[in-house]
Coordinates of N, CA, C and O in Angstrom, one line a residue:
M13 N -12.3 45.8 45.6 CA -11.1 45.6 44.9 C -10.6 44.2 45.0 O -10.1 43.6 44.1
S14 N -10.8 43.5 46.1 CA -10.4 42.2 46.3 C -11.2 41.2 45.3 O -10.7 40.3 44.9
R15 N -12.5 41.6 45.1 CA -13.3 40.8 44.2 C -12.7 40.8 42.8 O -12.6 39.8 42.1
R16 N -12.3 42.0 42.4 CA -11.8 42.2 41.0 C -10.4 41.5 40.9 O -10.1 40.9 39.9
H17 N -9.7 41.5 42.0 CA -8.3 40.8 42.0 C -8.5 39.3 41.9 O -7.7 38.7 41.2
R18 N -9.5 38.7 42.6 CA -9.7 37.3 42.5 C -10.1 36.9 41.1 O -9.8 35.8 40.6
R19 N -10.9 37.7 40.5 CA -11.4 37.4 39.1 C -10.2 37.3 38.1 O -10.3 36.5 37.2
R20 N -9.2 38.0 38.3 CA -8.1 38.0 37.3 C -7.1 36.8 37.6 O -6.3 36.5 36.8
E21 N -7.2 36.2 38.8 CA -6.3 35.1 39.1 C -6.6 33.8 38.4 O -5.8 33.0 38.2
A22 N -7.9 33.5 38.0 CA -8.2 32.3 37.4 C -8.9 32.5 36.1 O -9.4 33.6 35.8
F23 N -8.9 31.4 35.3 CA -9.6 31.4 34.0 C -11.1 31.1 34.2 O -11.5 30.3 35.1
T24 N -11.9 31.7 33.4 CA -13.3 31.4 33.5 C -13.6 30.1 32.8 O -12.8 29.6 32.0
L25 N -14.8 29.5 33.0 CA -15.1 28.3 32.3 C -15.2 28.5 30.8 O -14.8 27.6 30.1
I26 N -15.7 29.6 30.4 CA -15.8 29.9 29.0 C -14.4 29.9 28.3 O -14.2 29.3 27.2
E27 N -13.4 30.5 29.0 CA -12.1 30.6 28.4 C -11.5 29.2 28.3 O -10.9 28.8 27.3
V28 N -11.7 28.3 29.3 CA -11.1 27.0 29.3 C -11.8 26.2 28.2 O -11.1 25.4 27.5
L29 N -13.1 26.3 28.1 CA -13.8 25.6 27.0 C -13.4 26.0 25.6 O -13.2 25.2 24.7
L30 N -13.2 27.3 25.5 CA -12.7 27.9 24.2 C -11.3 27.3 23.8 O -11.1 26.9 22.7
V31 N -10.4 27.2 24.8 CA -9.1 26.6 24.5 C -9.2 25.2 24.2 O -8.6 24.7 23.2
L32 N -10.1 24.4 24.8 CA -10.3 23.0 24.5 C -10.9 22.8 23.1 O -10.4 21.9 22.4
V33 N -11.8 23.7 22.7 CA -12.4 23.6 21.4 C -11.3 23.8 20.3 O -11.2 23.1 19.3
I34 N -10.4 24.8 20.6 CA -9.3 25.1 19.6 C -8.4 23.9 19.6 O -7.9 23.6 18.5
L35 N -8.0 23.3 20.7 CA -7.1 22.2 20.7 C -7.7 21.0 20.0 O -7.0 20.3 19.2
V36 N -9.0 20.8 20.1 CA -9.7 19.7 19.4 C -9.7 19.9 17.9 O -9.4 19.0 17.1
I37 N -9.9 21.1 17.5 CA -9.9 21.4 16.1 C -8.5 21.2 15.5 O -8.3 20.6 14.4
L38 N -7.5 21.7 16.2 CA -6.1 21.6 15.7 C -5.7 20.1 15.7 O -5.1 19.6 14.7
G39 N -6.1 19.3 16.7 CA -5.8 17.9 16.7 C -6.5 17.2 15.6 O -5.8 16.3 15.0
S40 N -7.7 17.5 15.3 CA -8.3 16.8 14.2 C -7.7 17.1 12.8 O -7.6 16.3 12.0
L41 N -7.3 18.4 12.6 CA -6.6 18.8 11.4 C -5.3 18.0 11.3 O -4.9 17.5 10.2
V42 N -4.5 17.9 12.3 CA -3.3 17.1 12.3 C -3.6 15.6 12.0 O -2.9 15.0 11.2
G43 N -4.6 15.1 12.6 CA -4.9 13.7 12.4 C -5.3 13.4 11.0 O -4.9 12.4 10.4
I44 N -6.0 14.3 10.3 CA -6.4 14.2 8.9 C -5.1 14.2 8.1 O -5.0 13.3 7.2
Q45 N -4.2 15.1 8.3 CA -3.0 15.1 7.6 C -2.1 13.9 7.7 O -1.5 13.4 6.8
I46 N -2.1 13.4 8.9 CA -1.3 12.1 9.2 C -1.9 11.0 8.4 O -1.2 10.2 7.8
R47 N -3.3 10.8 8.4 CA -3.9 9.8 7.7 C -3.7 9.9 6.2 O -3.5 8.9 5.5
R48 N -3.7 11.1 5.7 CA -3.4 11.3 4.2 C -2.0 10.9 3.9 O -1.7 10.2 2.9
A49 N -1.0 11.3 4.8 CA 0.4 10.9 4.5 C 0.5 9.4 4.6 O 1.3 8.8 3.9
Q50 N -0.1 8.7 5.6 CA 0.0 7.3 5.7 C -0.6 6.6 4.5 O 0.0 5.7 4.0
K51 N -1.7 7.0 4.0 CA -2.3 6.4 2.8 C -1.4 6.6 1.6 O -1.2 5.6 0.9
K52 N -0.8 7.7 1.5 CA 0.1 8.0 0.3 C 1.3 7.1 0.5 O 1.8 6.5 -0.5
G53 N 1.8 6.9 1.7 CA 3.0 6.1 1.9 C 2.7 4.6 1.6 O 3.5 3.9 1.1
L54 N 1.5 4.1 2.0 CA 1.1 2.8 1.7 C 1.0 2.5 0.2 O 1.4 1.5 -0.4
V55 N 0.4 3.5 -0.6 CA 0.3 3.4 -2.0 C 1.7 3.4 -2.6 O 2.0 2.6 -3.5
N56 N 2.6 4.3 -2.2 CA 4.0 4.3 -2.7 C 4.7 3.0 -2.4 O 5.5 2.5 -3.2
A57 N 4.5 2.4 -1.2 CA 5.1 1.1 -0.9 C 4.5 0.0 -1.9 O 5.3 -0.9 -2.3
A58 N 3.3 0.0 -2.2 CA 2.7 -1.0 -3.1 C 3.3 -0.8 -4.5 O 3.6 -1.8 -5.2
K59 N 3.5 0.5 -4.9 CA 4.1 0.7 -6.2 C 5.5 0.2 -6.3 O 6.0 -0.4 -7.3
S60 N 6.3 0.4 -5.2 CA 7.6 -0.2 -5.1 C 7.7 -1.7 -5.2 O 8.5 -2.3 -5.8
Q61 N 6.8 -2.3 -4.4 CA 6.7 -3.8 -4.4 C 6.3 -4.3 -5.8 O 6.9 -5.3 -6.2
V62 N 5.4 -3.7 -6.4 CA 5.0 -4.1 -7.8 C 6.2 -4.1 -8.7 O 6.4 -5.0 -9.5
S63 N 6.9 -3.0 -8.7 CA 8.1 -2.8 -9.6 C 9.2 -3.8 -9.2 O 10.0 -4.2 -10.0
M64 N 9.2 -4.2 -7.9 CA 10.3 -5.1 -7.5 C 10.1 -6.5 -8.1 O 11.1 -7.2 -8.4
F65 N 8.9 -6.9 -8.5 CA 8.7 -8.2 -9.1 C 9.1 -8.2 -10.6 O 9.2 -9.3 -11.2
K66 N 9.4 -7.1 -11.2 CA 9.8 -7.1 -12.6 C 11.0 -7.9 -12.9 O 11.0 -8.7 -13.8
T67 N 12.1 -7.7 -12.1 CA 13.3 -8.5 -12.4 C 13.1 -10.0 -12.2 O 13.5 -10.7 -13.2
P68 N 12.6 -10.5 -11.2 CA 12.4 -11.9 -11.1 C 11.5 -12.5 -12.2 O 11.8 -13.6 -12.7
L69 N 10.4 -11.8 -12.5 CA 9.6 -12.2 -13.6 C 10.3 -12.2 -15.0 O 10.1 -13.1 -15.8
D70 N 11.1 -11.2 -15.2 CA 11.9 -11.1 -16.4 C 12.9 -12.3 -16.5 O 13.1 -12.9 -17.6
M71 N 13.5 -12.6 -15.4 CA 14.5 -13.7 -15.3 C 13.8 -15.0 -15.6 O 14.3 -15.9 -16.4
Y72 N 12.6 -15.2 -15.1 CA 11.8 -16.4 -15.3 C 11.5 -16.5 -16.8 O 11.6 -17.5 -17.5
Q73 N 11.1 -15.4 -17.4 CA 10.7 -15.3 -18.8 C 11.9 -15.6 -19.7 O 11.8 -16.3 -20.7
L74 N 13.1 -15.1 -19.3 CA 14.3 -15.4 -20.1 C 14.7 -16.9 -20.0 O 15.1 -17.5 -21.0
D75 N 14.5 -17.5 -18.9 CA 14.8 -19.0 -18.8 C 13.8 -19.9 -19.4 O 14.2 -20.9 -20.1
L76 N 12.5 -19.5 -19.3 CA 11.5 -20.4 -19.9 C 10.8 -20.0 -21.1 O 10.0 -20.7 -21.7
G77 N 11.1 -18.8 -21.6 CA 10.5 -18.2 -22.8 C 9.1 -17.7 -22.6 O 8.5 -17.3 -23.6
Q78 N 8.6 -17.6 -21.5 CA 7.3 -17.1 -21.2 C 7.2 -16.7 -19.7 O 8.0 -17.2 -18.9
Y79 N 6.3 -15.8 -19.4 CA 6.0 -15.5 -18.0 C 5.2 -16.6 -17.4 O 4.6 -17.4 -18.1
P80 N 5.2 -16.7 -16.1 CA 4.3 -17.7 -15.4 C 2.9 -17.6 -15.8 O 2.4 -16.5 -16.1
S81 N 2.2 -18.7 -15.9 CA 0.8 -18.7 -16.2 C 0.0 -18.1 -15.1 O 0.5 -18.0 -13.9
S82 N -1.2 -17.7 -15.4 CA -2.1 -17.1 -14.3 C -2.3 -18.1 -13.2 O -2.4 -17.7 -12.0
S83 N -2.5 -19.4 -13.6 CA -2.7 -20.4 -12.5 C -1.5 -20.6 -11.7 O -1.6 -20.9 -10.5
S84 N -0.3 -20.5 -12.2 CA 0.9 -20.7 -11.4 C 1.2 -19.4 -10.6 O 1.6 -19.5 -9.4
G85 N 0.9 -18.3 -11.1 CA 1.1 -17.0 -10.4 C 2.5 -16.8 -9.9 O 3.5 -17.3 -10.5
L86 N 2.6 -16.0 -8.9 CA 3.9 -15.6 -8.3 C 4.6 -16.7 -7.6 O 5.8 -16.7 -7.3
D87 N 3.8 -17.8 -7.3 CA 4.4 -19.0 -6.6 C 5.4 -19.6 -7.6 O 6.4 -20.3 -7.1
A88 N 5.3 -19.4 -8.9 CA 6.3 -20.0 -9.8 C 7.6 -19.4 -9.7 O 8.6 -19.9 -10.2
L89 N 7.7 -18.3 -9.0 CA 9.0 -17.6 -8.8 C 9.8 -18.3 -7.6 O 11.0 -18.1 -7.5
R90 N 9.1 -19.1 -6.8 CA 9.7 -19.8 -5.7 C 9.8 -21.3 -5.9 O 10.8 -21.9 -5.5
R91 N 8.8 -21.9 -6.6 CA 8.8 -23.3 -6.9 C 8.5 -23.6 -8.3 O 7.6 -22.9 -8.9
A92 N 9.1 -24.5 -8.9 CA 8.9 -24.8 -10.3 C 7.4 -25.3 -10.5 O 7.0 -26.3 -9.8
P93 N 6.7 -24.7 -11.4 CA 5.3 -25.2 -11.6 C 5.3 -26.6 -12.3 O 6.3 -26.9 -12.9
G94 N 4.3 -27.3 -12.1 CA 4.2 -28.7 -12.7 C 4.2 -28.7 -14.2 O 4.5 -29.7 -14.8
D95 N 3.8 -27.6 -14.8 CA 3.7 -27.5 -16.3 C 5.0 -27.1 -17.0 O 4.9 -26.9 -18.2
V96 N 6.1 -27.0 -16.3 CA 7.3 -26.6 -17.0 C 8.4 -27.7 -16.7 O 8.3 -28.4 -15.8
Q97 N 9.4 -27.7 -17.6 CA 10.4 -28.6 -17.5 C 11.4 -28.1 -16.4 O 11.9 -27.0 -16.5
D98 N 11.8 -29.0 -15.5 CA 12.7 -28.6 -14.4 C 14.0 -28.2 -15.0 O 14.8 -27.4 -14.3
T99 N 14.4 -28.7 -16.1 CA 15.7 -28.4 -16.7 C 15.8 -26.9 -17.1 O 16.9 -26.3 -17.1
K100 N 14.7 -26.3 -17.5 CA 14.7 -24.9 -17.9 C 14.5 -24.0 -16.7 O 15.0 -22.9 -16.7
W101 N 13.8 -24.4 -15.7 CA 13.5 -23.6 -14.5 C 14.8 -23.4 -13.7 O 15.3 -24.4 -13.2
A102 N 15.3 -22.2 -13.6 CA 16.6 -22.0 -12.9 C 16.4 -21.2 -11.6 O 17.3 -20.5 -11.1
G103 N 15.2 -21.4 -11.0 CA 14.9 -20.6 -9.8 C 15.4 -21.3 -8.5 O 16.2 -22.2 -8.6
P104 N 15.0 -20.8 -7.4 CA 14.0 -19.8 -7.2 C 14.5 -18.4 -7.6 O 15.6 -18.1 -7.4
Y105 N 13.5 -17.7 -8.1 CA 13.8 -16.3 -8.5 C 13.5 -15.3 -7.4 O 13.9 -14.1 -7.6
L106 N 12.9 -15.7 -6.4 CA 12.7 -14.9 -5.2 C 13.3 -15.6 -4.0 O 13.1 -16.8 -3.9
E107 N 14.0 -14.9 -3.1 CA 14.5 -15.5 -1.9 C 13.5 -16.0 -0.9 O 13.6 -17.0 -0.3
K108 N 12.4 -15.2 -0.8 CA 11.3 -15.6 0.1 C 10.0 -15.6 -0.7 O 10.0 -15.2 -1.9
D109 N 8.9 -16.1 -0.1 CA 7.6 -16.1 -0.7 C 7.2 -14.6 -1.0 O 7.7 -13.7 -0.4
A110 N 6.4 -14.4 -2.0 CA 6.0 -13.1 -2.4 C 5.4 -12.4 -1.2 O 4.5 -13.0 -0.5
P111 N 5.8 -11.2 -1.0 CA 5.2 -10.4 0.2 C 3.7 -10.1 -0.1 O 3.3 -10.0 -1.2
L112 N 3.1 -9.8 1.0 CA 1.7 -9.3 0.9 C 1.8 -7.8 0.6 O 2.8 -7.2 0.8
D113 N 0.7 -7.3 0.1 CA 0.7 -5.8 -0.2 C 0.6 -5.1 1.1 O 0.4 -5.7 2.2
P114 N 0.8 -3.8 1.1 CA 0.8 -3.0 2.4 C -0.5 -3.1 3.2 O -0.5 -2.8 4.4
W115 N -1.6 -3.6 2.6 CA -2.8 -3.8 3.3 C -3.0 -5.2 3.8 O -4.1 -5.6 4.3
G116 N -2.0 -6.0 3.6 CA -2.1 -7.4 4.1 C -2.7 -8.4 3.2 O -3.1 -9.5 3.7
R117 N -2.9 -8.1 1.9 CA -3.5 -9.0 1.0 C -2.5 -9.4 -0.1 O -1.5 -8.8 -0.3
K118 N -2.8 -10.6 -0.7 CA -2.0 -11.1 -1.8 C -2.1 -10.2 -3.0 O -3.1 -9.6 -3.3
Y119 N -1.0 -10.1 -3.8 CA -1.0 -9.4 -5.1 C -1.7 -10.3 -6.1 O -1.7 -11.5 -6.0
H120 N -2.3 -9.6 -7.0 CA -3.0 -10.3 -8.1 C -2.0 -10.4 -9.3 O -1.3 -9.5 -9.6
Y121 N -2.1 -11.5 -10.1 CA -1.3 -11.7 -11.2 C -2.1 -12.3 -12.3 O -2.9 -13.3 -12.1
A122 N -1.9 -11.8 -13.5 CA -2.6 -12.4 -14.7 C -1.7 -12.4 -15.9 O -1.0 -11.4 -16.2
N123 N -1.7 -13.5 -16.6 CA -0.9 -13.6 -17.9 C -1.7 -14.4 -18.9 O -2.1 -15.5 -18.6
P124 N -2.1 -13.8 -20.0 CA -1.8 -12.4 -20.4 C -2.6 -11.4 -19.6 O -3.7 -11.7 -19.1
G125 N -2.0 -10.2 -19.6 CA -2.7 -9.2 -18.8 C -3.8 -8.5 -19.6 O -3.9 -8.5 -20.8
K126 N -4.7 -7.9 -18.8 CA -5.8 -7.1 -19.4 C -5.3 -5.8 -19.9 O -5.7 -5.3 -20.9
H127 N -4.4 -5.2 -19.1 CA -3.8 -3.9 -19.4 C -2.5 -4.1 -20.2 O -2.2 -3.2 -21.1
N128 N -1.7 -5.0 -19.9 CA -0.5 -5.3 -20.7 C -0.7 -6.6 -21.5 O -0.3 -7.7 -21.0
T129 N -1.3 -6.5 -22.6 CA -1.7 -7.7 -23.4 C -0.5 -8.5 -23.9 O -0.7 -9.6 -24.2
D130 N 0.6 -7.8 -24.0 CA 1.8 -8.6 -24.5 C 2.7 -9.1 -23.4 O 3.7 -9.6 -23.6
G131 N 2.2 -8.9 -22.2 CA 2.9 -9.4 -21.0 C 1.9 -9.8 -19.9 O 0.9 -10.4 -20.1
Y132 N 2.3 -9.4 -18.7 CA 1.5 -9.8 -17.5 C 1.0 -8.5 -16.8 O 1.5 -7.4 -16.9
D133 N -0.1 -8.7 -16.0 CA -0.6 -7.6 -15.1 C -0.3 -8.1 -13.7 O -0.5 -9.3 -13.4
L134 N 0.3 -7.2 -12.9 CA 0.5 -7.5 -11.5 C 0.0 -6.3 -10.7 O 0.3 -5.2 -11.0
W135 N -0.9 -6.5 -9.7 CA -1.5 -5.4 -9.1 C -2.0 -5.8 -7.7 O -2.1 -6.9 -7.3
S136 N -2.2 -4.7 -6.9 CA -2.8 -4.8 -5.6 C -4.1 -4.1 -5.7 O -4.3 -3.2 -6.5
S137 N -5.1 -4.6 -4.9 CA -6.4 -4.1 -4.9 C -6.5 -2.7 -4.3 O -7.5 -2.1 -4.3
G138 N -5.4 -2.3 -3.7 CA -5.3 -0.9 -3.1 C -6.0 -0.8 -1.7 O -6.4 -1.9 -1.1
P139 N -6.2 0.4 -1.2 CA -6.7 0.6 0.1 C -8.1 0.0 0.3 O -8.4 -0.5 1.4
D140 N -9.0 0.1 -0.7 CA -10.4 -0.4 -0.5 C -10.5 -1.9 -0.6 O -11.5 -2.4 -0.2
G141 N -9.5 -2.6 -1.1 CA -9.5 -4.1 -1.2 C -10.4 -4.6 -2.3 O -10.5 -5.8 -2.4
A142 N -11.1 -3.7 -3.0 CA -11.9 -4.1 -4.1 C -11.2 -4.1 -5.4 O -10.5 -3.1 -5.8
D143 N -11.2 -5.2 -6.1 CA -10.5 -5.4 -7.4 C -11.2 -4.6 -8.5 O -12.4 -4.6 -8.6
G144 N -10.4 -4.0 -9.4 CA -10.9 -3.3 -10.5 C -11.4 -1.9 -10.2 O -12.2 -1.3 -11.0
T145 N -11.0 -1.3 -9.1 CA -11.4 0.1 -8.8 C -10.3 1.1 -9.1 O -9.2 0.7 -9.4
D146 N -10.5 2.4 -9.0 CA -9.6 3.4 -9.3 C -8.3 3.4 -8.4 O -7.3 3.9 -8.8
D147 N -8.4 2.8 -7.2 CA -7.3 2.9 -6.3 C -6.4 1.7 -6.4 O -5.4 1.5 -5.6
D148 N -6.6 0.8 -7.4 CA -5.7 -0.3 -7.6 C -4.3 0.2 -8.0 O -4.2 1.2 -8.7
V149 N -3.3 -0.6 -7.5 CA -1.9 -0.2 -7.8 C -1.4 -1.3 -8.7 O -1.2 -2.4 -8.2
G150 N -1.1 -1.0 -10.0 CA -0.6 -2.0 -10.9 C 0.6 -1.7 -11.7 O 1.0 -0.5 -11.7
N151 N 1.1 -2.6 -12.4 CA 2.3 -2.4 -13.2 C 2.0 -1.7 -14.6 O 2.9 -1.5 -15.4
W152 N 0.8 -1.3 -14.8 CA 0.4 -0.6 -16.0 C 0.3 0.9 -15.8 O 0.0 1.6 -16.7
Q153 N 0.5 1.3 -14.6 CA 0.3 2.8 -14.3 C 1.7 3.5 -14.5 O 2.7 3.0 -14.2

């Protein structure tokens, strides 16, 4: 009887391993969900930042009659490009330099745009960092 009593006092190695396997499985499922939520949050942040540039770019266009050239890019919102008359440029149109995208890379700017042929394209290369892929975040979406 004492042998049976001792057996009930402690967990067996199999029971402990089974609990550990269950905890690892649950932990990996939670980790996957957190990574998905983080990726979605970074994409939403990029969308917000891309849309944030609309007002300063429109103000630039109103003052100068055109959007900044591709060569001037978003820097034209902070400093007057060499190819415009200083009397027309009423900037800076941004308080600070253009922010980096959520993945730490510069935004791409093209005028005229490939997607917005009557305006400009502004986009982030997205999570993969490769330009022209399906995960790009741009103002044409």
